[in-house]
PDB file of C-alpha atoms in Angstrom:
ATOM      1  CA  MET D   1      -5.875 -25.609  15.250  1.00  0.00           C
ATOM      2  CA  LYS D   2      -4.176 -27.920  12.631  1.00  0.00           C
ATOM      3  CA  PRO D   3      -0.510 -28.403  12.006  1.00  0.00           C
ATOM      4  CA  ALA D   4       0.586 -26.677   8.854  1.00  0.00           C
ATOM      5  CA  GLN D   5       1.620 -29.190   6.066  1.00  0.00           C
ATOM      6  CA  ARG D   6       4.984 -29.097   5.401  1.00  0.00           C
ATOM      7  CA  PRO D   7       6.417 -27.563   1.867  1.00  0.00           C
ATOM      8  CA  PRO D   8       8.155 -29.405  -0.825  1.00  0.00           C
ATOM      9  CA  SER D   9      11.855 -29.807  -0.913  1.00  0.00           C
ATOM     10  CA  ASN D  10      13.506 -26.509  -0.150  1.00  0.00           C
ATOM     11  CA  ASP D  11      15.102 -25.400  -3.707  1.00  0.00           C
ATOM     12  CA  PHE D  12      16.806 -22.305  -2.331  1.00  0.00           C
ATOM     13  CA  ARG D  13      19.940 -23.970  -3.128  1.00  0.00           C
ATOM     14  CA  ALA D  14      19.324 -24.242  -6.569  1.00  0.00           C
ATOM     15  CA  ALA D  15      18.030 -21.128  -6.815  1.00  0.00           C
ATOM     16  CA  MET D  16      21.042 -19.297  -5.234  1.00  0.00           C
ATOM     17  CA  LEU D  17      23.592 -21.214  -8.031  1.00  0.00           C
ATOM     18  CA  ALA D  18      21.666 -20.777 -10.822  1.00  0.00           C
ATOM     19  CA  GLY D  19      21.291 -16.895  -9.731  1.00  0.00           C
ATOM     20  CA  LEU D  20      24.809 -15.934  -8.519  1.00  0.00           C
ATOM     21  CA  SER D  21      25.656 -17.615 -12.133  1.00  0.00           C
ATOM     22  CA  ARG D  22      24.071 -15.429 -14.096  1.00  0.00           C
ATOM     23  CA  PRO D  23      25.847 -12.433 -15.804  1.00  0.00           C
ATOM     24  CA  GLU D  24      23.459  -9.779 -13.961  1.00  0.00           C
ATOM     25  CA  LYS D  25      23.368 -11.868 -10.698  1.00  0.00           C
ATOM     26  CA  ARG D  26      19.877 -11.977  -8.872  1.00  0.00           C
ATOM     27  CA  ILE D  27      18.226 -13.686  -5.781  1.00  0.00           C
ATOM     28  CA  PRO D  28      14.460 -14.321  -6.049  1.00  0.00           C
ATOM     29  CA  CYS D  29      12.843 -12.126  -3.199  1.00  0.00           C
ATOM     30  CA  LYS D  30      10.521 -14.861  -2.026  1.00  0.00           C
ATOM     31  CA  TYR D  31      13.698 -16.256   0.048  1.00  0.00           C
ATOM     32  CA  LEU D  32      14.146 -13.191   1.861  1.00  0.00           C
ATOM     33  CA  TYR D  33      11.424 -14.492   4.252  1.00  0.00           C
ATOM     34  CA  ASP D  34      12.738 -16.993   6.531  1.00  0.00           C
ATOM     35  CA  GLU D  35      11.536 -16.726  10.030  1.00  0.00           C
ATOM     36  CA  ARG D  36      14.050 -14.130  10.896  1.00  0.00           C
ATOM     37  CA  GLY D  37      13.238 -12.083   7.639  1.00  0.00           C
ATOM     38  CA  SER D  38       9.934 -11.917   8.417  1.00  0.00           C
ATOM     39  CA  ARG D  39      10.664 -10.898  11.853  1.00  0.00           C
ATOM     40  CA  LEU D  40      12.535  -8.229  10.369  1.00  0.00           C
ATOM     41  CA  PHE D  41       9.786  -7.111   7.892  1.00  0.00           C
ATOM     42  CA  GLU D  42       7.544  -7.085  10.726  1.00  0.00           C
ATOM     43  CA  ARG D  43       9.829  -4.030  11.863  1.00  0.00           C
ATOM     44  CA  ILE D  44       9.956  -2.569   8.730  1.00  0.00           C
ATOM     45  CA  CYS D  45       6.227  -2.156   8.679  1.00  0.00           C
ATOM     46  CA  THR D  46       6.344  -0.490  12.228  1.00  0.00           C
ATOM     47  CA  LEU D  47       9.166   2.248  10.747  1.00  0.00           C
ATOM     48  CA  PRO D  48       7.895   6.074  10.567  1.00  0.00           C
ATOM     49  CA  GLU D  49       9.217   5.817   6.514  1.00  0.00           C
ATOM     50  CA  TYR D  50       7.151   2.953   5.748  1.00  0.00           C
ATOM     51  CA  TYR D  51       3.767   4.556   4.985  1.00  0.00           C
ATOM     52  CA  LEU D  52       2.389   1.333   3.433  1.00  0.00           C
ATOM     53  CA  THR D  53       0.935  -0.673   6.408  1.00  0.00           C
ATOM     54  CA  ARG D  54      -0.203   2.608   8.374  1.00  0.00           C
ATOM     55  CA  ALA D  55      -2.293   3.572   4.887  1.00  0.00           C
ATOM     56  CA  GLU D  56      -3.407  -0.120   4.348  1.00  0.00           C
ATOM     57  CA  VAL D  57      -4.482  -0.657   7.871  1.00  0.00           C
ATOM     58  CA  SER D  58      -6.422   2.521   7.812  1.00  0.00           C
ATOM     59  CA  LEU D  59      -8.367   1.304   4.918  1.00  0.00           C
ATOM     60  CA  LEU D  60      -8.982  -1.532   6.414  1.00  0.00           C
ATOM     61  CA  GLY D  61     -10.733  -0.404   9.785  1.00  0.00           C
ATOM     62  CA  ARG D  62     -12.563   2.443   7.540  1.00  0.00           C
ATOM     63  CA  HIS D  63     -14.258  -0.329   5.156  1.00  0.00           C
ATOM     64  CA  ALA D  64     -14.368  -3.202   6.842  1.00  0.00           C
ATOM     65  CA  PRO D  65     -18.238  -3.008   7.234  1.00  0.00           C
ATOM     66  CA  GLU D  66     -18.570  -3.058   3.210  1.00  0.00           C
ATOM     67  CA  MET D  67     -16.110  -5.968   2.718  1.00  0.00           C
ATOM     68  CA  ALA D  68     -17.954  -7.872   5.321  1.00  0.00           C
ATOM     69  CA  VAL D  69     -21.280  -7.470   3.013  1.00  0.00           C
ATOM     70  CA  LEU D  70     -19.526  -8.346   0.110  1.00  0.00           C
ATOM     71  CA  ALA D  71     -17.686 -11.633   1.570  1.00  0.00           C
ATOM     72  CA  GLY D  72     -21.266 -12.913   3.474  1.00  0.00           C
ATOM     73  CA  PRO D  73     -21.809 -14.963   6.000  1.00  0.00           C
ATOM     74  CA  ALA D  74     -19.382 -18.115   6.989  1.00  0.00           C
ATOM     75  CA  CYS D  75     -16.891 -17.152   4.624  1.00  0.00           C
ATOM     76  CA  ARG D  76     -13.649 -18.575   4.654  1.00  0.00           C
ATOM     77  CA  ILE D  77     -10.531 -16.372   4.321  1.00  0.00           C
ATOM     78  CA  VAL D  78      -7.595 -17.236   2.711  1.00  0.00           C
ATOM     79  CA  GLU D  79      -4.449 -15.174   3.694  1.00  0.00           C
ATOM     80  CA  LEU D  80      -1.437 -15.509   1.264  1.00  0.00           C
ATOM     81  CA  GLY D  81       1.949 -14.756   2.865  1.00  0.00           C
ATOM     82  CA  ALA D  82       0.361 -14.652   5.909  1.00  0.00           C
ATOM     83  CA  GLY D  83       2.797 -11.940   8.040  1.00  0.00           C
ATOM     84  CA  SER D  84       1.706  -9.831  11.086  1.00  0.00           C
ATOM     85  CA  THR D  85      -1.738 -10.514  12.517  1.00  0.00           C
ATOM     86  CA  LEU D  86      -2.104  -6.869  12.495  1.00  0.00           C
ATOM     87  CA  LYS D  87      -4.400  -6.556   9.134  1.00  0.00           C
ATOM     88  CA  ILE D  88      -6.174 -10.044   9.664  1.00  0.00           C
ATOM     89  CA  ARG D  89      -7.312  -9.247  13.100  1.00  0.00           C
ATOM     90  CA  ILE D  90      -9.064  -6.532  11.596  1.00  0.00           C
ATOM     91  CA  LEU D  91     -10.991  -8.639   9.002  1.00  0.00           C
ATOM     92  CA  LEU D  92     -11.778 -11.500  11.521  1.00  0.00           C
ATOM     93  CA  SER D  93     -13.491  -9.531  13.909  1.00  0.00           C
ATOM     94  CA  ALA D  94     -15.433  -7.323  11.496  1.00  0.00           C
ATOM     95  CA  LEU D  95     -16.617 -10.494   9.126  1.00  0.00           C
ATOM     96  CA  ASP D  96     -18.235 -13.528   9.678  1.00  0.00           C
ATOM     97  CA  VAL D  97     -15.708 -15.910   9.106  1.00  0.00           C
ATOM     98  CA  ALA D  98     -15.795 -19.412   9.927  1.00  0.00           C
ATOM     99  CA  VAL D  99     -12.341 -20.897   8.278  1.00  0.00           C
ATOM    100  CA  TYR D 100      -9.121 -19.152   8.071  1.00  0.00           C
ATOM    101  CA  VAL D 101      -6.391 -20.305   5.833  1.00  0.00           C
ATOM    102  CA  PRO D 102      -2.932 -18.901   6.730  1.00  0.00           C
ATOM    103  CA  VAL D 103      -0.258 -19.395   3.840  1.00  0.00           C
ATOM    104  CA  ASP D 104       3.123 -18.682   4.643  1.00  0.00           C
ATOM    105  CA  VAL D 105       6.590 -20.569   3.306  1.00  0.00           C
ATOM    106  CA  SER D 106       7.849 -20.140   6.507  1.00  0.00           C
ATOM    107  CA  ARG D 107       6.715 -23.116   8.649  1.00  0.00           C
ATOM    108  CA  ASP D 108       7.241 -21.973  12.115  1.00  0.00           C
ATOM    109  CA  TYR D 109       6.303 -18.288  11.600  1.00  0.00           C
ATOM    110  CA  VAL D 110       2.937 -18.949  10.272  1.00  0.00           C
ATOM    111  CA  LEU D 111       2.108 -21.881  13.362  1.00  0.00           C
ATOM    112  CA  ASP D 112       3.220 -19.073  15.525  1.00  0.00           C
ATOM    113  CA  GLN D 113       0.732 -16.747  13.925  1.00  0.00           C
ATOM    114  CA  ALA D 114      -1.841 -18.820  13.800  1.00  0.00           C
ATOM    115  CA  GLN D 115      -1.406 -20.013  17.560  1.00  0.00           C
ATOM    116  CA  SER D 116      -1.640 -16.584  18.599  1.00  0.00           C
ATOM    117  CA  LEU D 117      -4.841 -15.879  16.614  1.00  0.00           C
ATOM    118  CA  GLY D 118      -6.546 -19.303  17.780  1.00  0.00           C
ATOM    119  CA  GLY D 119      -7.001 -18.085  21.316  1.00  0.00           C
ATOM    120  CA  ASP D 120      -8.325 -14.887  20.560  1.00  0.00           C
ATOM    121  CA  TYR D 121     -10.713 -16.249  17.845  1.00  0.00           C
ATOM    122  CA  PRO D 122     -11.930 -19.541  19.144  1.00  0.00           C
ATOM    123  CA  GLN D 123     -15.328 -19.424  17.026  1.00  0.00           C
ATOM    124  CA  VAL D 124     -12.641 -19.644  13.673  1.00  0.00           C
ATOM    125  CA  GLU D 125     -11.263 -22.742  12.676  1.00  0.00           C
ATOM    126  CA  ILE D 126      -7.985 -22.156  11.710  1.00  0.00           C
ATOM    127  CA  LEU D 127      -6.015 -24.406   9.372  1.00  0.00           C
ATOM    128  CA  PRO D 128      -2.087 -22.791   8.647  1.00  0.00           C
ATOM    129  CA  VAL D 129      -0.678 -24.056   5.234  1.00  0.00           C
ATOM    130  CA  CYS D 130       3.194 -24.194   5.028  1.00  0.00           C
ATOM    131  CA  ALA D 131       3.733 -23.583   1.133  1.00  0.00           C
ATOM    132  CA  ASP D 132       4.973 -21.180  -1.924  1.00  0.00           C
ATOM    133  CA  PHE D 133       1.545 -19.341  -2.411  1.00  0.00           C
ATOM    134  CA  MET D 134       3.760 -18.724  -6.202  1.00  0.00           C
ATOM    135  CA  ARG D 135       3.019 -22.682  -6.913  1.00  0.00           C
ATOM    136  CA  ASP D 136      -0.280 -24.155  -7.406  1.00  0.00           C
ATOM    137  CA  LEU D 137      -2.095 -24.500  -4.144  1.00  0.00           C
ATOM    138  CA  ALA D 138      -4.135 -27.188  -2.315  1.00  0.00           C
ATOM    139  CA  LEU D 139      -6.337 -25.988   0.300  1.00  0.00           C
ATOM    140  CA  PRO D 140      -8.310 -27.699   2.690  1.00  0.00           C
ATOM    141  CA  PRO D 141     -11.641 -28.363   1.611  1.00  0.00           C
ATOM    142  CA  HIS D 142     -14.753 -25.819   2.621  1.00  0.00           C
ATOM    143  CA  ARG D 143     -18.323 -26.564   2.279  1.00  0.00           C
ATOM    144  CA  GLY D 144     -19.482 -23.165   4.078  1.00  0.00           C
ATOM    145  CA  GLY D 145     -19.623 -19.602   2.406  1.00  0.00           C
ATOM    146  CA  ARG D 146     -17.740 -17.861   0.038  1.00  0.00           C
ATOM    147  CA  SER D 147     -13.744 -17.743   0.108  1.00  0.00           C
ATOM    148  CA  VAL D 148     -12.308 -15.091  -0.024  1.00  0.00           C
ATOM    149  CA  GLY D 149      -8.559 -14.395  -0.985  1.00  0.00           C
ATOM    150  CA  PHE D 150      -6.596 -11.808   1.479  1.00  0.00           C
ATOM    151  CA  PHE D 151      -3.145 -10.574  -0.274  1.00  0.00           C
ATOM    152  CA  PRO D 152      -2.243  -7.453   1.630  1.00  0.00           C
ATOM    153  CA  GLY D 153       0.643  -5.794   1.580  1.00  0.00           C
ATOM    154  CA  SER D 154       1.325  -4.999  -2.191  1.00  0.00           C
ATOM    155  CA  THR D 155       3.024  -8.184  -2.524  1.00  0.00           C
ATOM    156  CA  ILE D 156       1.678  -8.307  -5.826  1.00  0.00           C
ATOM    157  CA  GLY D 157       4.184  -5.453  -6.658  1.00  0.00           C
ATOM    158  CA  ASN D 158       7.054  -7.737  -5.996  1.00  0.00           C
ATOM    159  CA  MET D 159       6.205  -9.602  -9.040  1.00  0.00           C
ATOM    160  CA  GLN D 160       7.193  -8.679 -12.665  1.00  0.00           C
ATOM    161  CA  PRO D 161       3.344  -7.605 -14.533  1.00  0.00           C
ATOM    162  CA  GLY D 162       3.398 -10.406 -16.601  1.00  0.00           C
ATOM    163  CA  GLU D 163       4.069 -13.029 -13.123  1.00  0.00           C
ATOM    164  CA  ALA D 164       1.334 -10.770 -11.163  1.00  0.00           C
ATOM    165  CA  GLN D 165      -1.156 -11.673 -14.290  1.00  0.00           C
ATOM    166  CA  SER D 166      -0.595 -15.474 -14.336  1.00  0.00           C
ATOM    167  CA  PHE D 167      -0.746 -15.051 -10.633  1.00  0.00           C
ATOM    168  CA  LEU D 168      -4.189 -13.685 -10.492  1.00  0.00           C
ATOM    169  CA  ALA D 169      -5.077 -15.842 -12.927  1.00  0.00           C
ATOM    170  CA  ARG D 170      -4.031 -19.119 -10.714  1.00  0.00           C
ATOM    171  CA  LEU D 171      -5.790 -17.507  -7.893  1.00  0.00           C
ATOM    172  CA  ALA D 172      -8.705 -16.775  -9.443  1.00  0.00           C
ATOM    173  CA  ARG D 173      -9.358 -20.491 -10.594  1.00  0.00           C
ATOM    174  CA  LEU D 174      -8.673 -21.462  -6.774  1.00  0.00           C
ATOM    175  CA  LEU D 175     -11.369 -18.881  -5.400  1.00  0.00           C
ATOM    176  CA  ARG D 176     -14.055 -20.000  -7.733  1.00  0.00           C
ATOM    177  CA  PRO D 177     -17.226 -20.649  -8.131  1.00  0.00           C
ATOM    178  CA  ASP D 178     -17.993 -17.880  -5.774  1.00  0.00           C
ATOM    179  CA  GLY D 179     -14.918 -16.456  -4.181  1.00  0.00           C
ATOM    180  CA  LEU D 180     -13.516 -12.671  -4.305  1.00  0.00           C
ATOM    181  CA  LEU D 181     -10.486 -11.298  -3.763  1.00  0.00           C
ATOM    182  CA  LEU D 182      -8.794  -8.353  -1.462  1.00  0.00           C
ATOM    183  CA  ILE D 183      -5.960  -7.545  -2.364  1.00  0.00           C
ATOM    184  CA  GLY D 184      -3.682  -4.705  -1.500  1.00  0.00           C
ATOM    185  CA  VAL D 185      -1.771  -2.741  -4.606  1.00  0.00           C
ATOM    186  CA  ASP D 186       0.438   0.160  -3.476  1.00  0.00           C
ATOM    187  CA  LEU D 187       0.061   3.469  -5.893  1.00  0.00           C
ATOM    188  CA  ARG D 188       2.720   5.831  -7.953  1.00  0.00           C
ATOM    189  CA  LYS D 189       3.877   8.754  -5.741  1.00  0.00           C
ATOM    190  CA  SER D 190       6.841  10.802  -5.154  1.00  0.00           C
ATOM    191  CA  PRO D 191      10.206   9.317  -5.947  1.00  0.00           C
ATOM    192  CA  ALA D 192      10.870  10.805  -2.487  1.00  0.00           C
ATOM    193  CA  LEU D 193       8.913   9.312  -0.663  1.00  0.00           C
ATOM    194  CA  LEU D 194       9.564   6.169  -2.140  1.00  0.00           C
ATOM    195  CA  HIS D 195      13.131   6.436  -1.273  1.00  0.00           C
ATOM    196  CA  ALA D 196      12.721   7.180   2.223  1.00  0.00           C
ATOM    197  CA  ALA D 197      10.173   4.103   2.541  1.00  0.00           C
ATOM    198  CA  TYR D 198      12.667   1.603   1.050  1.00  0.00           C
ATOM    199  CA  ASN D 199      15.907   3.521   2.633  1.00  0.00           C
ATOM    200  CA  ASP D 200      14.962   4.003   6.291  1.00  0.00           C
ATOM    201  CA  SER D 201      17.082   6.191   8.873  1.00  0.00           C
ATOM    202  CA  ALA D 202      17.426   2.778  11.047  1.00  0.00           C
ATOM    203  CA  GLY D 203      18.745   0.477   8.587  1.00  0.00           C
ATOM    204  CA  VAL D 204      16.041  -1.988   9.369  1.00  0.00           C
ATOM    205  CA  THR D 205      15.414  -2.409   5.578  1.00  0.00           C
ATOM    206  CA  ALA D 206      19.038  -2.941   4.765  1.00  0.00           C
ATOM    207  CA  ALA D 207      19.057  -5.699   7.322  1.00  0.00           C
ATOM    208  CA  PHE D 208      16.173  -7.643   6.335  1.00  0.00           C
ATOM    209  CA  SER D 209      17.983  -7.088   2.571  1.00  0.00           C
ATOM    210  CA  ARG D 210      21.524  -8.635   4.057  1.00  0.00           C
ATOM    211  CA  ASN D 211      19.388 -11.454   5.478  1.00  0.00           C
ATOM    212  CA  VAL D 212      19.216 -13.368   2.469  1.00  0.00           C
ATOM    213  CA  LEU D 213      22.975 -13.698   2.762  1.00  0.00           C
ATOM    214  CA  VAL D 214      22.710 -14.792   6.697  1.00  0.00           C
ATOM    215  CA  ARG D 215      20.360 -17.289   5.449  1.00  0.00           C
ATOM    216  CA  ALA D 216      22.807 -18.544   2.533  1.00  0.00           C
ATOM    217  CA  ASN D 217      25.634 -19.024   5.093  1.00  0.00           C
ATOM    218  CA  ASP D 218      23.554 -20.814   7.667  1.00  0.00           C
ATOM    219  CA  GLU D 219      21.402 -23.144   5.344  1.00  0.00           C
ATOM    220  CA  LEU D 220      23.836 -23.680   2.556  1.00  0.00           C
ATOM    221  CA  ALA D 221      27.435 -23.217   4.420  1.00  0.00           C
ATOM    222  CA  ALA D 222      27.985 -20.591   2.339  1.00  0.00           C
ATOM    223  CA  ASP D 223      30.674 -17.519   2.913  1.00  0.00           C
ATOM    224  CA  PHE D 224      29.539 -14.456   2.525  1.00  0.00           C
ATOM    225  CA  ASP D 225      30.910 -11.553   3.920  1.00  0.00           C
ATOM    226  CA  VAL D 226      27.311 -10.174   5.553  1.00  0.00           C
ATOM    227  CA  ASP D 227      28.810  -6.516   6.121  1.00  0.00           C
ATOM    228  CA  GLY D 228      30.909  -6.698   2.524  1.00  0.00           C
ATOM    229  CA  PHE D 229      27.164  -5.826   0.810  1.00  0.00           C
ATOM    230  CA  ALA D 230      25.292  -2.475   1.086  1.00  0.00           C
ATOM    231  CA  HIS D 231      21.600  -2.262   0.386  1.00  0.00           C
ATOM    232  CA  ARG D 232      20.325  -0.508  -2.272  1.00  0.00           C
ATOM    233  CA  ALA D 233      17.083   0.692  -3.473  1.00  0.00           C
ATOM    234  CA  GLU D 234      16.117   3.162  -6.281  1.00  0.00           C
ATOM    235  CA  TRP D 235      13.427   4.344  -8.128  1.00  0.00           C
ATOM    236  CA  ASP D 236      13.172   3.067 -11.766  1.00  0.00           C
ATOM    237  CA  GLU D 237      10.515   5.551 -13.607  1.00  0.00           C
ATOM    238  CA  ALA D 238      11.187   3.749 -16.887  1.00  0.00           C
ATOM    239  CA  ARG D 239       9.922   0.415 -15.228  1.00  0.00           C
ATOM    240  CA  GLY D 240       7.570   2.120 -12.528  1.00  0.00           C
ATOM    241  CA  CYS D 241       8.728   0.329  -9.789  1.00  0.00           C
ATOM    242  CA  VAL D 242      11.486   0.480  -6.781  1.00  0.00           C
ATOM    243  CA  ALA D 243      14.487  -2.009  -7.690  1.00  0.00           C
ATOM    244  CA  VAL D 244      16.264  -3.314  -4.628  1.00  0.00           C
ATOM    245  CA  HIS D 245      19.841  -4.677  -4.971  1.00  0.00           C
ATOM    246  CA  LEU D 246      22.888  -6.056  -2.786  1.00  0.00           C
ATOM    247  CA  VAL D 247      25.821  -4.033  -4.029  1.00  0.00           C
ATOM    248  CA  SER D 248      29.573  -5.683  -3.645  1.00  0.00           C
ATOM    249  CA  ARG D 249      31.775  -3.372  -1.397  1.00  0.00           C
ATOM    250  CA  ARG D 250      34.852  -4.874  -2.851  1.00  0.00           C
ATOM    251  CA  ASN D 251      36.185  -7.244  -4.897  1.00  0.00           C
ATOM    252  CA  GLN D 252      35.252 -10.629  -3.072  1.00  0.00           C
ATOM    253  CA  THR D 253      34.988 -14.375  -4.137  1.00  0.00           C
ATOM    254  CA  VAL D 254      31.611 -16.751  -2.776  1.00  0.00           C
ATOM    255  CA  HIS D 255      31.831 -20.080  -2.190  1.00  0.00           C
ATOM    256  CA  ILE D 256      28.753 -22.514  -2.401  1.00  0.00           C
ATOM    257  CA  ASP D 257      28.351 -26.193  -2.623  1.00  0.00           C
ATOM    258  CA  GLY D 258      32.354 -25.937  -4.002  1.00  0.00           C
ATOM    259  CA  ARG D 259      31.538 -23.484  -6.650  1.00  0.00           C
ATOM    260  CA  TRP D 260      33.045 -20.367  -6.341  1.00  0.00           C
ATOM    261  CA  PHE D 261      31.363 -16.828  -7.641  1.00  0.00           C
ATOM    262  CA  PRO D 262      33.656 -13.565  -7.952  1.00  0.00           C
ATOM    263  CA  LEU D 263      32.028 -10.806  -7.606  1.00  0.00           C
ATOM    264  CA  GLY D 264      33.641  -7.267  -8.442  1.00  0.00           C
ATOM    265  CA  ALA D 265      33.666  -4.039  -6.286  1.00  0.00           C
ATOM    266  CA  GLY D 266      29.902  -1.836  -7.201  1.00  0.00           C
ATOM    267  CA  GLU D 267      29.168  -5.431  -8.774  1.00  0.00           C
ATOM    268  CA  ALA D 268      25.232  -6.123  -7.697  1.00  0.00           C
ATOM    269  CA  ILE D 269      22.729  -8.647  -6.908  1.00  0.00           C
ATOM    270  CA  HIS D 270      19.168  -7.962  -7.689  1.00  0.00           C
ATOM    271  CA  ILE D 271      17.089  -9.036  -4.829  1.00  0.00           C
ATOM    272  CA  GLU D 272      13.840  -7.421  -5.561  1.00  0.00           C
ATOM    273  CA  ASP D 273      11.367  -4.965  -7.597  1.00  0.00           C
ATOM    274  CA  SER D 274       8.473  -3.122  -5.978  1.00  0.00           C
ATOM    275  CA  TYR D 275       5.960  -2.266  -8.860  1.00  0.00           C
ATOM    276  CA  LYS D 276       3.643   0.597  -7.975  1.00  0.00           C
ATOM    277  CA  TYR D 277       0.595   1.228  -9.972  1.00  0.00           C
ATOM    278  CA  THR D 278      -2.127   3.412 -10.829  1.00  0.00           C
ATOM    279  CA  ILE D 279      -6.030   2.663 -10.192  1.00  0.00           C
ATOM    280  CA  GLY D 280      -6.745   2.079 -13.810  1.00  0.00           C
ATOM    281  CA  GLY D 281      -3.359   0.135 -14.583  1.00  0.00           C
ATOM    282  CA  PHE D 282      -4.061  -2.452 -11.913  1.00  0.00           C
ATOM    283  CA  GLN D 283      -7.920  -3.058 -12.382  1.00  0.00           C
ATOM    284  CA  ALA D 284      -6.782  -3.531 -16.243  1.00  0.00           C
ATOM    285  CA  LEU D 285      -4.001  -6.028 -15.506  1.00  0.00           C
ATOM    286  CA  ALA D 286      -6.568  -8.092 -13.129  1.00  0.00           C
ATOM    287  CA  GLY D 287      -8.897  -7.973 -16.045  1.00  0.00           C
ATOM    288  CA  ARG D 288      -6.499  -9.398 -18.331  1.00  0.00           C
ATOM    289  CA  ALA D 289      -6.168 -12.107 -15.543  1.00  0.00           C
ATOM    290  CA  GLY D 290      -9.797 -12.959 -15.559  1.00  0.00           C
ATOM    291  CA  TYR D 291     -11.237 -10.301 -12.992  1.00  0.00           C
ATOM    292  CA  VAL D 292     -14.300  -7.771 -12.918  1.00  0.00           C
ATOM    293  CA  ALA D 293     -13.499  -4.829 -10.240  1.00  0.00           C
ATOM    294  CA  GLU D 294     -16.169  -4.583  -7.705  1.00  0.00           C
ATOM    295  CA  ARG D 295     -14.726  -1.939  -5.379  1.00  0.00           C
ATOM    296  CA  VAL D 296     -11.762  -0.061  -4.797  1.00  0.00           C
ATOM    297  CA  TRP D 297     -10.610   1.902  -1.678  1.00  0.00           C
ATOM    298  CA  SER D 298      -7.830   4.311  -1.591  1.00  0.00           C
ATOM    299  CA  ASP D 299      -6.346   7.369   0.115  1.00  0.00           C
ATOM    300  CA  GLY D 300      -4.197   8.642  -2.662  1.00  0.00           C
ATOM    301  CA  ALA D 301      -1.409   6.739  -1.817  1.00  0.00           C
ATOM    302  CA  PHE D 302      -2.658   2.851  -1.339  1.00  0.00           C
ATOM    303  CA  SER D 303      -5.597   1.296  -2.707  1.00  0.00           C
ATOM    304  CA  ILE D 304      -7.284  -2.076  -1.906  1.00  0.00           C
ATOM    305  CA  HIS D 305      -9.133  -3.551  -4.355  1.00  0.00           C
ATOM    306  CA  CYS D 306     -11.783  -5.887  -4.495  1.00  0.00           C
ATOM    307  CA  LEU D 307     -12.113  -8.349  -7.155  1.00  0.00           C
ATOM    308  CA  ARG D 308     -13.906 -11.379  -8.615  1.00  0.00           C
ATOM    309  CA  PRO D 309     -13.188 -13.873 -10.595  1.00  0.00           C
ATOM    310  CA  ALA D 310     -15.290 -13.525 -14.032  1.00  0.00           C
ATOM    311  CA  GLY D 311     -18.670 -15.462 -14.332  1.00  0.00           C
ATOM    312  CA  THR D 312     -19.232 -15.514 -10.557  1.00  0.00           C
ATOM    313  CA  ASP D 313     -21.773 -13.136  -8.948  1.00  0.00           C
ATOM    314  CA  ILE D 314     -21.547 -11.427  -5.435  1.00  0.00           C
ATOM    315  CA  ALA D 315     -24.737 -10.053  -4.125  1.00  0.00           C
ATOM    316  CA  ASP D 316     -24.727  -6.627  -2.939  1.00  0.00           C
TER     317      ASP D 316
END
């Protein structure tokens, strides 16, 4: 295993200052995933209310042999936002993988995950990359089989639809000339089920949301009263997403870098949207981004799509 590349200079400070200066305050959701945030999200994935992980793992387990045929021999898997190793282990065990490239913005986290896999899959060359996958990526050279992008967890739903289309288009260019993409996409369903999934009874999701404030205090010498904010996640029917906010419990002022940001009682900081799609709606989005839909596997609540960049071929 080779060491991960270091990411470009941290822009967390600039994002916080800009986001808190807006009339409608916001923090980009990618900053939720420092090492502690990633660990908290792993816990979320095991909660009884959070159906997404169980559904995706089940679909991967049932359909991995078909995915192996599509991927072909000696493939390279590039996992974007590498999190828990649970899902990638299914693919590493079922596919003929020569190289695995986990990509994550948290350097310590991606190195730990790569280390844990190295002993179990000695035949796979593991090349961790610490980077923001929302920017252009430079991947290690590969002269083997097909490049397979792996983007599980319905992380695509955290992007605005236009942003998702642009991201998919950049990824298509990265996977050419003969690559494919396996991507998890959460589907529209009962608002009650969605509410439970994003407002768990144990409060782990609330701790995950507030962790971005803990991070700001630790890294930026901010003075957020973390307990002074409540987690709120609500289904927005008009936009087709679960909208997540941190809501100030009282009138307060936060200081960062000598600047002060007043928040009124009940004022919200937007931290995440999680868009839910229909199968046809997502395939239409992927088509506008330059993909052809090869396969889709679904249990009615969740879906995994196999997409190929237009102009490439896949042997069945």
